[in-house]
Short mmCIF file of the C-alpha atoms (twelve columns), coordinates in Angstrom:
data_MODEL
# 
_entry.id   MODEL 
# 
loop_
_atom_site.group_PDB 
_atom_site.id 
_atom_site.type_symbol 
_atom_site.label_atom_id 
_atom_site.label_alt_id 
_atom_site.label_comp_id 
_atom_site.label_asym_id 
_atom_site.label_seq_id 
_atom_site.Cartn_x 
_atom_site.Cartn_y 
_atom_site.Cartn_z 
_atom_site.pdbx_PDB_model_num 
ATOM 1   C CA . MET A 1   119.942 130.453 75.863 1 
ATOM 2   C CA . ASP A 2   121.460 128.392 72.416 1 
ATOM 3   C CA . PRO A 3   121.126 129.777 69.437 1 
ATOM 4   C CA . LEU A 4   118.388 127.100 67.728 1 
ATOM 5   C CA . SER A 5   116.455 128.125 71.489 1 
ATOM 6   C CA . ASP A 6   116.985 131.895 71.189 1 
ATOM 7   C CA . VAL A 7   115.789 131.688 67.321 1 
ATOM 8   C CA . LEU A 8   112.437 129.534 67.952 1 
ATOM 9   C CA . ALA A 9   112.387 131.845 71.046 1 
ATOM 10  C CA . LEU A 10  111.719 134.432 68.440 1 
ATOM 11  C CA . LEU A 11  109.479 133.091 66.091 1 
ATOM 12  C CA . LYS A 12  106.909 131.911 69.071 1 
ATOM 13  C CA . PRO A 13  106.011 128.649 67.752 1 
ATOM 14  C CA . ARG A 14  102.497 127.713 68.672 1 
ATOM 15  C CA . SER A 15  101.270 123.958 68.305 1 
ATOM 16  C CA . TYR A 16  98.233  122.968 67.042 1 
ATOM 17  C CA . VAL A 17  97.469  119.039 67.879 1 
ATOM 18  C CA . SER A 18  95.326  118.291 64.366 1 
ATOM 19  C CA . ALA A 19  94.250  115.029 64.573 1 
ATOM 20  C CA . GLY A 20  94.675  111.335 64.203 1 
ATOM 21  C CA . LEU A 21  94.244  109.570 60.730 1 
ATOM 22  C CA . ASP A 22  93.079  105.985 61.181 1 
ATOM 23  C CA . ALA A 23  92.756  104.231 58.059 1 
ATOM 24  C CA . GLY A 24  91.476  101.328 56.693 1 
ATOM 25  C CA . GLY A 25  92.318  99.337  53.619 1 
ATOM 26  C CA . ALA A 26  92.950  100.725 49.984 1 
ATOM 27  C CA . TRP A 27  93.460  104.606 50.357 1 
ATOM 28  C CA . ALA A 28  94.376  108.289 49.252 1 
ATOM 29  C CA . ILE A 29  93.643  111.579 51.372 1 
ATOM 30  C CA . ASP A 30  94.830  114.688 49.435 1 
ATOM 31  C CA . PHE A 31  95.474  117.785 51.788 1 
ATOM 32  C CA . PRO A 32  95.764  121.652 51.764 1 
ATOM 33  C CA . PRO A 33  98.553  123.556 51.617 1 
ATOM 34  C CA . PRO A 34  99.714  123.733 55.533 1 
ATOM 35  C CA . ASP A 35  99.993  127.129 56.924 1 
ATOM 36  C CA . GLY A 36  103.579 127.017 58.803 1 
ATOM 37  C CA . ILE A 37  105.309 123.737 59.736 1 
ATOM 38  C CA . LYS A 38  103.036 120.409 59.611 1 
ATOM 39  C CA . PHE A 39  104.630 118.083 61.721 1 
ATOM 40  C CA . ASN A 40  103.193 113.545 61.118 1 
ATOM 41  C CA . ALA A 41  104.464 110.764 63.178 1 
ATOM 42  C CA . VAL A 42  103.257 107.672 62.069 1 
ATOM 43  C CA . ILE A 43  102.111 105.455 64.759 1 
ATOM 44  C CA . SER A 44  101.516 101.978 63.447 1 
ATOM 45  C CA . GLY A 45  100.625 100.628 59.478 1 
ATOM 46  C CA . ALA A 46  102.517 102.491 56.780 1 
ATOM 47  C CA . CYS A 47  102.172 104.920 53.715 1 
ATOM 48  C CA . TRP A 48  103.033 107.021 50.989 1 
ATOM 49  C CA . LEU A 49  103.736 111.003 51.112 1 
ATOM 50  C CA . SER A 50  103.691 112.845 47.904 1 
ATOM 51  C CA . VAL A 51  104.363 116.669 47.785 1 
ATOM 52  C CA . ASP A 52  103.740 119.332 45.048 1 
ATOM 53  C CA . GLY A 53  106.716 119.564 43.573 1 
ATOM 54  C CA . VAL A 54  108.438 116.958 44.858 1 
ATOM 55  C CA . PRO A 55  109.518 114.481 41.786 1 
ATOM 56  C CA . GLU A 56  109.396 111.322 44.422 1 
ATOM 57  C CA . ALA A 57  106.949 109.920 46.464 1 
ATOM 58  C CA . VAL A 58  108.236 109.712 50.323 1 
ATOM 59  C CA . ARG A 59  107.922 106.296 52.317 1 
ATOM 60  C CA . LEU A 60  106.758 106.174 55.264 1 
ATOM 61  C CA . GLU A 61  106.650 103.375 57.962 1 
ATOM 62  C CA . GLU A 62  106.140 102.358 61.593 1 
ATOM 63  C CA . SER A 63  107.765 105.090 63.937 1 
ATOM 64  C CA . ASP A 64  108.655 107.527 61.181 1 
ATOM 65  C CA . CYS A 65  108.328 111.067 61.941 1 
ATOM 66  C CA . PHE A 66  107.944 114.401 59.154 1 
ATOM 67  C CA . LEU A 67  108.177 117.910 58.876 1 
ATOM 68  C CA . LEU A 68  106.328 120.006 55.719 1 
ATOM 69  C CA . THR A 69  108.090 123.206 55.872 1 
ATOM 70  C CA . SER A 70  106.234 125.099 53.083 1 
ATOM 71  C CA . ARG A 71  102.993 125.994 51.726 1 
ATOM 72  C CA . ARG A 72  102.735 122.934 49.339 1 
ATOM 73  C CA . ALA A 73  99.822  120.791 48.543 1 
ATOM 74  C CA . PHE A 74  100.443 116.927 49.903 1 
ATOM 75  C CA . ARG A 75  98.839  113.222 49.623 1 
ATOM 76  C CA . LEU A 76  99.089  110.490 51.822 1 
ATOM 77  C CA . ALA A 77  98.391  107.350 50.568 1 
ATOM 78  C CA . SER A 78  98.254  103.529 51.101 1 
ATOM 79  C CA . ASP A 79  99.116  103.483 46.731 1 
ATOM 80  C CA . PRO A 80  100.221 106.523 45.614 1 
ATOM 81  C CA . ALA A 81  97.762  105.953 42.086 1 
ATOM 82  C CA . LEU A 82  94.832  105.572 43.866 1 
ATOM 83  C CA . GLU A 83  92.553  108.607 43.528 1 
ATOM 84  C CA . ALA A 84  92.030  110.580 46.415 1 
ATOM 85  C CA . ILE A 85  89.346  111.495 48.267 1 
ATOM 86  C CA . PRO A 86  90.015  115.641 49.976 1 
ATOM 87  C CA . SER A 87  90.486  115.868 53.401 1 
ATOM 88  C CA . ASP A 88  87.243  117.901 54.808 1 
ATOM 89  C CA . ALA A 89  85.163  114.362 53.622 1 
ATOM 90  C CA . ILE A 90  86.616  112.929 56.402 1 
ATOM 91  C CA . TYR A 91  88.004  115.538 59.662 1 
ATOM 92  C CA . SER A 92  85.042  117.445 58.781 1 
ATOM 93  C CA . ILE A 93  82.974  114.927 60.853 1 
ATOM 94  C CA . ALA A 94  86.009  113.775 63.324 1 
ATOM 95  C CA . ARG A 95  85.079  112.508 66.423 1 
ATOM 96  C CA . ASP A 96  87.693  113.132 69.513 1 
ATOM 97  C CA . GLY A 97  90.430  114.505 66.975 1 
ATOM 98  C CA . ILE A 98  90.687  111.436 65.736 1 
ATOM 99  C CA . ALA A 99  89.940  111.234 61.389 1 
ATOM 100 C CA . THR A 100 88.213  107.706 60.061 1 
ATOM 101 C CA . CYS A 101 89.001  106.627 56.697 1 
ATOM 102 C CA . ASN A 102 87.539  103.421 55.843 1 
ATOM 103 C CA . GLY A 103 86.793  101.682 58.611 1 
ATOM 104 C CA . GLY A 104 90.274  102.256 59.973 1 
ATOM 105 C CA . GLY A 105 92.595  99.353  61.681 1 
ATOM 106 C CA . ASP A 106 95.276  98.946  59.816 1 
ATOM 107 C CA . PHE A 107 97.097  102.346 59.394 1 
ATOM 108 C CA . PHE A 108 96.977  105.452 62.279 1 
ATOM 109 C CA . LEU A 109 98.773  108.581 62.751 1 
ATOM 110 C CA . ILE A 110 98.936  111.925 64.587 1 
ATOM 111 C CA . GLY A 111 99.509  115.768 63.530 1 
ATOM 112 C CA . SER A 112 100.284 118.417 64.843 1 
ATOM 113 C CA . ARG A 113 100.952 122.440 62.921 1 
ATOM 114 C CA . PHE A 114 103.127 124.728 64.317 1 
ATOM 115 C CA . SER A 115 102.436 128.546 62.842 1 
ATOM 116 C CA . PHE A 116 104.686 131.261 63.900 1 
ATOM 117 C CA . SER A 117 103.428 134.471 65.844 1 
ATOM 118 C CA . GLY A 118 106.371 135.976 66.337 1 
ATOM 119 C CA . GLY A 119 106.523 136.357 62.250 1 
ATOM 120 C CA . ASN A 120 110.263 136.265 60.376 1 
ATOM 121 C CA . SER A 121 109.436 132.710 59.902 1 
ATOM 122 C CA . ASP A 122 111.374 132.508 56.586 1 
ATOM 123 C CA . ILE A 123 114.269 132.388 59.012 1 
ATOM 124 C CA . LEU A 124 113.987 128.947 59.692 1 
ATOM 125 C CA . LEU A 125 111.303 127.525 57.221 1 
ATOM 126 C CA . GLY A 126 113.475 129.438 54.264 1 
ATOM 127 C CA . ILE A 127 117.192 126.994 55.208 1 
ATOM 128 C CA . LEU A 128 114.506 123.457 55.377 1 
ATOM 129 C CA . PRO A 129 113.990 121.239 52.711 1 
ATOM 130 C CA . PRO A 130 110.023 121.123 51.375 1 
ATOM 131 C CA . ILE A 131 110.123 117.315 53.331 1 
ATOM 132 C CA . VAL A 132 112.422 116.239 56.896 1 
ATOM 133 C CA . HIS A 133 111.577 112.466 56.988 1 
ATOM 134 C CA . VAL A 134 113.828 111.112 60.052 1 
ATOM 135 C CA . LYS A 135 113.079 107.270 60.036 1 
ATOM 136 C CA . ARG A 136 112.745 104.893 62.990 1 
ATOM 137 C CA . ASP A 137 116.457 103.488 63.037 1 
ATOM 138 C CA . SER A 138 117.928 107.413 62.603 1 
ATOM 139 C CA . ASP A 139 120.195 107.830 66.045 1 
ATOM 140 C CA . HIS A 140 118.447 109.355 69.544 1 
ATOM 141 C CA . ALA A 141 114.685 108.024 67.751 1 
ATOM 142 C CA . ALA A 142 114.259 106.645 71.464 1 
ATOM 143 C CA . VAL A 143 113.133 110.542 72.698 1 
ATOM 144 C CA . LEU A 144 110.794 110.944 69.633 1 
ATOM 145 C CA . ARG A 145 108.821 107.385 70.348 1 
ATOM 146 C CA . TRP A 146 108.664 107.903 73.012 1 
ATOM 147 C CA . CYS A 147 107.191 111.417 72.988 1 
ATOM 148 C CA . LEU A 148 104.881 109.940 70.123 1 
ATOM 149 C CA . ASP A 149 103.394 107.367 72.532 1 
ATOM 150 C CA . ARG A 150 102.772 109.952 75.260 1 
ATOM 151 C CA . MET A 151 100.545 112.324 72.147 1 
ATOM 152 C CA . THR A 152 98.788  109.099 71.641 1 
ATOM 153 C CA . ARG A 153 97.688  108.499 74.830 1 
ATOM 154 C CA . GLU A 154 97.039  112.294 75.234 1 
ATOM 155 C CA . LEU A 155 95.033  111.855 72.351 1 
ATOM 156 C CA . ARG A 156 93.021  109.214 72.866 1 
ATOM 157 C CA . ASP A 157 92.323  109.135 76.288 1 
ATOM 158 C CA . GLN A 158 91.082  112.760 76.832 1 
ATOM 159 C CA . GLN A 159 92.509  114.239 80.236 1 
ATOM 160 C CA . PRO A 160 92.241  116.731 82.054 1 
ATOM 161 C CA . GLY A 161 95.128  119.290 80.741 1 
ATOM 162 C CA . GLY A 162 95.724  116.449 77.518 1 
ATOM 163 C CA . PHE A 163 95.988  119.704 75.521 1 
ATOM 164 C CA . LEU A 164 98.683  121.455 76.715 1 
ATOM 165 C CA . MET A 165 100.567 117.817 77.489 1 
ATOM 166 C CA . ALA A 166 100.436 117.615 73.984 1 
ATOM 167 C CA . GLU A 167 101.616 120.941 72.569 1 
ATOM 168 C CA . HIS A 168 104.634 120.315 74.938 1 
ATOM 169 C CA . PHE A 169 105.565 117.110 73.588 1 
ATOM 170 C CA . ALA A 170 105.001 118.280 69.960 1 
ATOM 171 C CA . HIS A 171 107.558 121.381 70.739 1 
ATOM 172 C CA . VAL A 172 109.501 118.562 72.086 1 
ATOM 173 C CA . MET A 173 109.469 116.324 68.961 1 
ATOM 174 C CA . LEU A 174 109.558 119.795 66.402 1 
ATOM 175 C CA . MET A 175 113.091 120.162 68.155 1 
ATOM 176 C CA . GLN A 176 114.106 116.205 68.368 1 
ATOM 177 C CA . VAL A 177 113.244 116.720 64.236 1 
ATOM 178 C CA . LEU A 178 115.657 119.537 63.602 1 
ATOM 179 C CA . ARG A 179 118.456 118.065 66.028 1 
ATOM 180 C CA . LEU A 180 118.219 114.687 63.672 1 
ATOM 181 C CA . HIS A 181 117.781 116.457 60.522 1 
ATOM 182 C CA . ILE A 182 120.807 118.645 60.848 1 
ATOM 183 C CA . ALA A 183 122.961 115.694 62.280 1 
ATOM 184 C CA . SER A 184 121.958 113.816 59.215 1 
ATOM 185 C CA . PRO A 185 125.253 113.274 56.620 1 
ATOM 186 C CA . ASN A 186 122.422 114.055 54.042 1 
ATOM 187 C CA . ALA A 187 121.656 117.615 55.410 1 
ATOM 188 C CA . ARG A 188 123.722 119.382 53.387 1 
ATOM 189 C CA . GLY A 189 122.644 123.315 53.187 1 
ATOM 190 C CA . VAL A 190 124.197 126.941 53.590 1 
ATOM 191 C CA . GLY A 191 122.073 129.392 57.222 1 
ATOM 192 C CA . TRP A 192 122.606 129.086 60.420 1 
ATOM 193 C CA . LEU A 193 121.079 126.206 61.163 1 
ATOM 194 C CA . PHE A 194 123.427 124.309 59.641 1 
ATOM 195 C CA . ALA A 195 126.717 126.232 61.222 1 
ATOM 196 C CA . LEU A 196 125.382 125.172 64.853 1 
ATOM 197 C CA . THR A 197 127.101 121.680 63.230 1 
ATOM 198 C CA . ASP A 198 130.321 123.188 63.026 1 
ATOM 199 C CA . ARG A 199 132.302 123.395 66.671 1 
ATOM 200 C CA . ARG A 200 134.305 126.428 65.538 1 
ATOM 201 C CA . ILE A 201 132.077 128.799 64.133 1 
ATOM 202 C CA . GLY A 202 129.026 127.173 66.492 1 
ATOM 203 C CA . ALA A 203 131.025 129.407 69.212 1 
ATOM 204 C CA . ALA A 204 130.512 132.314 67.376 1 
ATOM 205 C CA . ILE A 205 127.732 131.818 66.637 1 
ATOM 206 C CA . GLY A 206 126.734 130.935 70.455 1 
ATOM 207 C CA . ALA A 207 128.900 134.262 71.622 1 
ATOM 208 C CA . VAL A 208 127.124 137.017 69.648 1 
ATOM 209 C CA . HIS A 209 123.721 135.014 70.734 1 
ATOM 210 C CA . ALA A 210 124.581 135.241 74.609 1 
ATOM 211 C CA . ASP A 211 125.497 138.771 74.175 1 
ATOM 212 C CA . PRO A 212 124.443 141.153 71.428 1 
ATOM 213 C CA . ALA A 213 125.441 144.541 72.576 1 
ATOM 214 C CA . ARG A 214 128.610 143.126 73.292 1 
ATOM 215 C CA . LYS A 215 131.448 145.591 70.866 1 
ATOM 216 C CA . TRP A 216 132.268 142.309 68.352 1 
ATOM 217 C CA . THR A 217 135.195 142.808 65.955 1 
ATOM 218 C CA . LEU A 218 135.970 140.645 63.404 1 
ATOM 219 C CA . GLN A 219 139.038 139.458 65.406 1 
ATOM 220 C CA . SER A 220 137.399 139.009 68.652 1 
ATOM 221 C CA . LEU A 221 134.573 136.639 66.868 1 
ATOM 222 C CA . ALA A 222 137.633 134.316 65.225 1 
ATOM 223 C CA . GLU A 223 139.062 134.325 68.923 1 
ATOM 224 C CA . ARG A 224 135.822 132.464 69.692 1 
ATOM 225 C CA . ALA A 225 135.709 130.350 66.771 1 
ATOM 226 C CA . SER A 226 139.949 129.816 66.990 1 
ATOM 227 C CA . MET A 227 140.586 130.781 63.912 1 
ATOM 228 C CA . SER A 228 143.062 132.977 62.369 1 
ATOM 229 C CA . ARG A 229 140.272 136.701 61.218 1 
ATOM 230 C CA . SER A 230 140.953 135.515 57.976 1 
ATOM 231 C CA . SER A 231 140.089 131.505 58.308 1 
ATOM 232 C CA . PHE A 232 136.969 132.791 60.434 1 
ATOM 233 C CA . ALA A 233 135.607 134.923 57.783 1 
ATOM 234 C CA . LEU A 234 136.160 132.636 54.787 1 
ATOM 235 C CA . HIS A 235 134.700 129.939 57.123 1 
ATOM 236 C CA . PHE A 236 131.953 131.929 58.302 1 
ATOM 237 C CA . LYS A 237 130.398 133.330 54.747 1 
ATOM 238 C CA . GLU A 238 130.492 129.584 53.814 1 
ATOM 239 C CA . LYS A 239 128.356 128.264 56.512 1 
ATOM 240 C CA . VAL A 240 126.160 130.826 56.932 1 
ATOM 241 C CA . GLY A 241 125.992 132.237 54.066 1 
ATOM 242 C CA . LEU A 242 126.722 135.526 55.608 1 
ATOM 243 C CA . ALA A 243 129.891 137.710 56.362 1 
ATOM 244 C CA . PRO A 244 130.427 137.589 60.206 1 
ATOM 245 C CA . MET A 245 129.642 140.975 60.890 1 
ATOM 246 C CA . ASP A 246 126.137 140.563 58.865 1 
ATOM 247 C CA . TYR A 247 125.007 138.354 60.687 1 
ATOM 248 C CA . LEU A 248 125.941 140.006 63.974 1 
ATOM 249 C CA . THR A 249 124.221 143.264 62.400 1 
ATOM 250 C CA . ARG A 250 121.268 141.341 61.085 1 
ATOM 251 C CA . TRP A 251 120.128 139.029 64.701 1 
ATOM 252 C CA . ARG A 252 120.589 142.094 66.880 1 
ATOM 253 C CA . MET A 253 118.172 143.641 63.970 1 
ATOM 254 C CA . LEU A 254 115.361 140.617 64.104 1 
ATOM 255 C CA . LEU A 255 115.757 140.758 68.606 1 
ATOM 256 C CA . ALA A 256 115.111 144.965 67.816 1 
ATOM 257 C CA . GLY A 257 111.906 144.460 65.758 1 
ATOM 258 C CA . ASP A 258 110.591 141.733 68.330 1 
ATOM 259 C CA . ARG A 259 110.533 144.397 70.857 1 
ATOM 260 C CA . LEU A 260 109.746 147.343 69.278 1 
ATOM 261 C CA . THR A 261 106.709 145.398 67.999 1 
ATOM 262 C CA . ASN A 262 106.059 143.077 71.114 1 
ATOM 263 C CA . SER A 263 107.020 146.002 73.997 1 
ATOM 264 C CA . ALA A 264 106.137 149.428 74.884 1 
ATOM 265 C CA . GLU A 265 110.506 149.691 75.158 1 
ATOM 266 C CA . ALA A 266 111.715 153.135 73.543 1 
ATOM 267 C CA . ILE A 267 113.347 152.915 70.272 1 
ATOM 268 C CA . ALA A 268 116.477 155.087 71.734 1 
ATOM 269 C CA . GLY A 269 116.698 151.959 74.489 1 
ATOM 270 C CA . VAL A 270 115.895 149.153 71.908 1 
ATOM 271 C CA . ALA A 271 119.205 150.735 70.452 1 
ATOM 272 C CA . LEU A 272 121.628 151.303 73.443 1 
ATOM 273 C CA . SER A 273 120.493 147.636 74.848 1 
ATOM 274 C CA . LEU A 274 122.064 146.221 71.488 1 
ATOM 275 C CA . GLY A 275 125.478 147.829 71.161 1 
ATOM 276 C CA . TYR A 276 124.062 151.130 69.386 1 
ATOM 277 C CA . GLU A 277 125.666 154.511 70.688 1 
ATOM 278 C CA . SER A 278 123.252 156.632 69.090 1 
ATOM 279 C CA . GLU A 279 119.424 156.241 67.841 1 
ATOM 280 C CA . SER A 280 119.505 157.442 64.411 1 
ATOM 281 C CA . ALA A 281 123.133 154.939 64.403 1 
ATOM 282 C CA . PHE A 282 120.736 152.218 65.065 1 
ATOM 283 C CA . SER A 283 117.979 153.479 62.888 1 
ATOM 284 C CA . THR A 284 120.177 153.328 59.678 1 
ATOM 285 C CA . ALA A 285 120.877 149.850 59.817 1 
ATOM 286 C CA . PHE A 286 117.605 148.740 61.136 1 
ATOM 287 C CA . LYS A 287 116.364 150.048 57.544 1 
ATOM 288 C CA . ARG A 288 119.102 148.897 55.289 1 
ATOM 289 C CA . VAL A 289 117.986 145.029 57.074 1 
ATOM 290 C CA . MET A 290 114.653 145.125 57.373 1 
ATOM 291 C CA . GLY A 291 113.199 147.428 54.708 1 
ATOM 292 C CA . CYS A 292 111.521 150.391 57.362 1 
ATOM 293 C CA . SER A 293 112.398 152.906 60.077 1 
ATOM 294 C CA . PRO A 294 111.984 151.387 64.001 1 
ATOM 295 C CA . ARG A 295 108.500 153.281 63.996 1 
ATOM 296 C CA . GLN A 296 106.782 151.975 61.255 1 
ATOM 297 C CA . TYR A 297 107.941 148.443 62.016 1 
ATOM 298 C CA . GLY A 298 106.714 149.220 65.376 1 
ATOM 299 C CA . ARG A 299 103.269 150.286 64.031 1 
ATOM 300 C CA . ALA A 300 103.154 147.872 60.860 1 
ATOM 301 C CA . GLN A 301 104.249 144.368 59.797 1 
ATOM 302 C CA . PRO A 302 107.464 144.451 58.196 1 
ATOM 303 C CA . PRO A 303 106.839 145.054 54.147 1 
ATOM 304 C CA . ALA A 304 106.997 141.031 52.508 1 
ATOM 305 C CA . GLY A 305 110.185 139.225 51.965 1 
ATOM 306 C CA . ALA A 306 111.743 142.272 53.638 1 
ATOM 307 C CA . MET A 307 113.793 139.524 56.192 1 
ATOM 308 C CA . ARG A 308 114.117 136.613 53.381 1 
ATOM 309 C CA . ASP A 309 118.584 136.541 53.801 1 
ATOM 310 C CA . SER A 310 117.753 137.123 57.110 1 
ATOM 311 C CA . LEU A 311 120.491 135.273 59.438 1 
ATOM 312 C CA . GLY A 312 121.912 132.935 55.849 1 
ATOM 313 C CA . VAL A 313 118.460 132.498 54.203 1 
ATOM 314 C CA . GLN A 314 119.253 131.695 49.965 1 
# 
């Protein structure tokens, strides 16, 4: 797999088709902070999006999509100046997954929520802005519009297998939005996700992900990037926020943590499969990166914030 697919597979995103929103007239709705990533797409009409801690409201038009990547309360409204009602007032009585406000008819939106059962969600969320707005005229937005149409049909028609279909469409849309975001000229971040758009650094990251157990050196990774060792080290640190060998170690430890949590594999076996010749060397590296020993990690959740700087999260 490619690095983005690798990370998403490690995080194990689970999609929940939250509901549709059908609003009419003048309206404003307050929503609580989402758990994980909140994905919404405007099917018809337009509205304003306001997020706690973000100075300016964002205008959303028909076929626009957006991700909310942090646990912040937000508001959707036909006019930001209107007094808002709590979302529970209409979602608690929603029918067939669609909440109605003021009789509906002027605005329709569908939403999904992605939680991460694999843990360490800051690997992705920590390098994204609070709002990722994808406008309808963005390049490759045709894929999103097609998925939007299919998700809307599944939500409204209630066909057999519709939930699973909608979930798969939601995953496709999440991936497409991330692709569009990192390809946008306005996306100027530091971290593994943004570094994937750099052909040379992306090649080195891809090599690490393809064979994490290999005895990589700074020189061998620089060769994959077709750069001198010194130029590669400097460029990698500027793009990713970590030195190349630090990135390699952290990716290995993330893989190890997943296997220690979700399999019965012995620590020695995990160590050997990730390129460590001794369990003690692996355990030392694991504790330095993950904040606890492999044995402790396998029995409980990692310490809060232990992996916040993983893979270049600033």
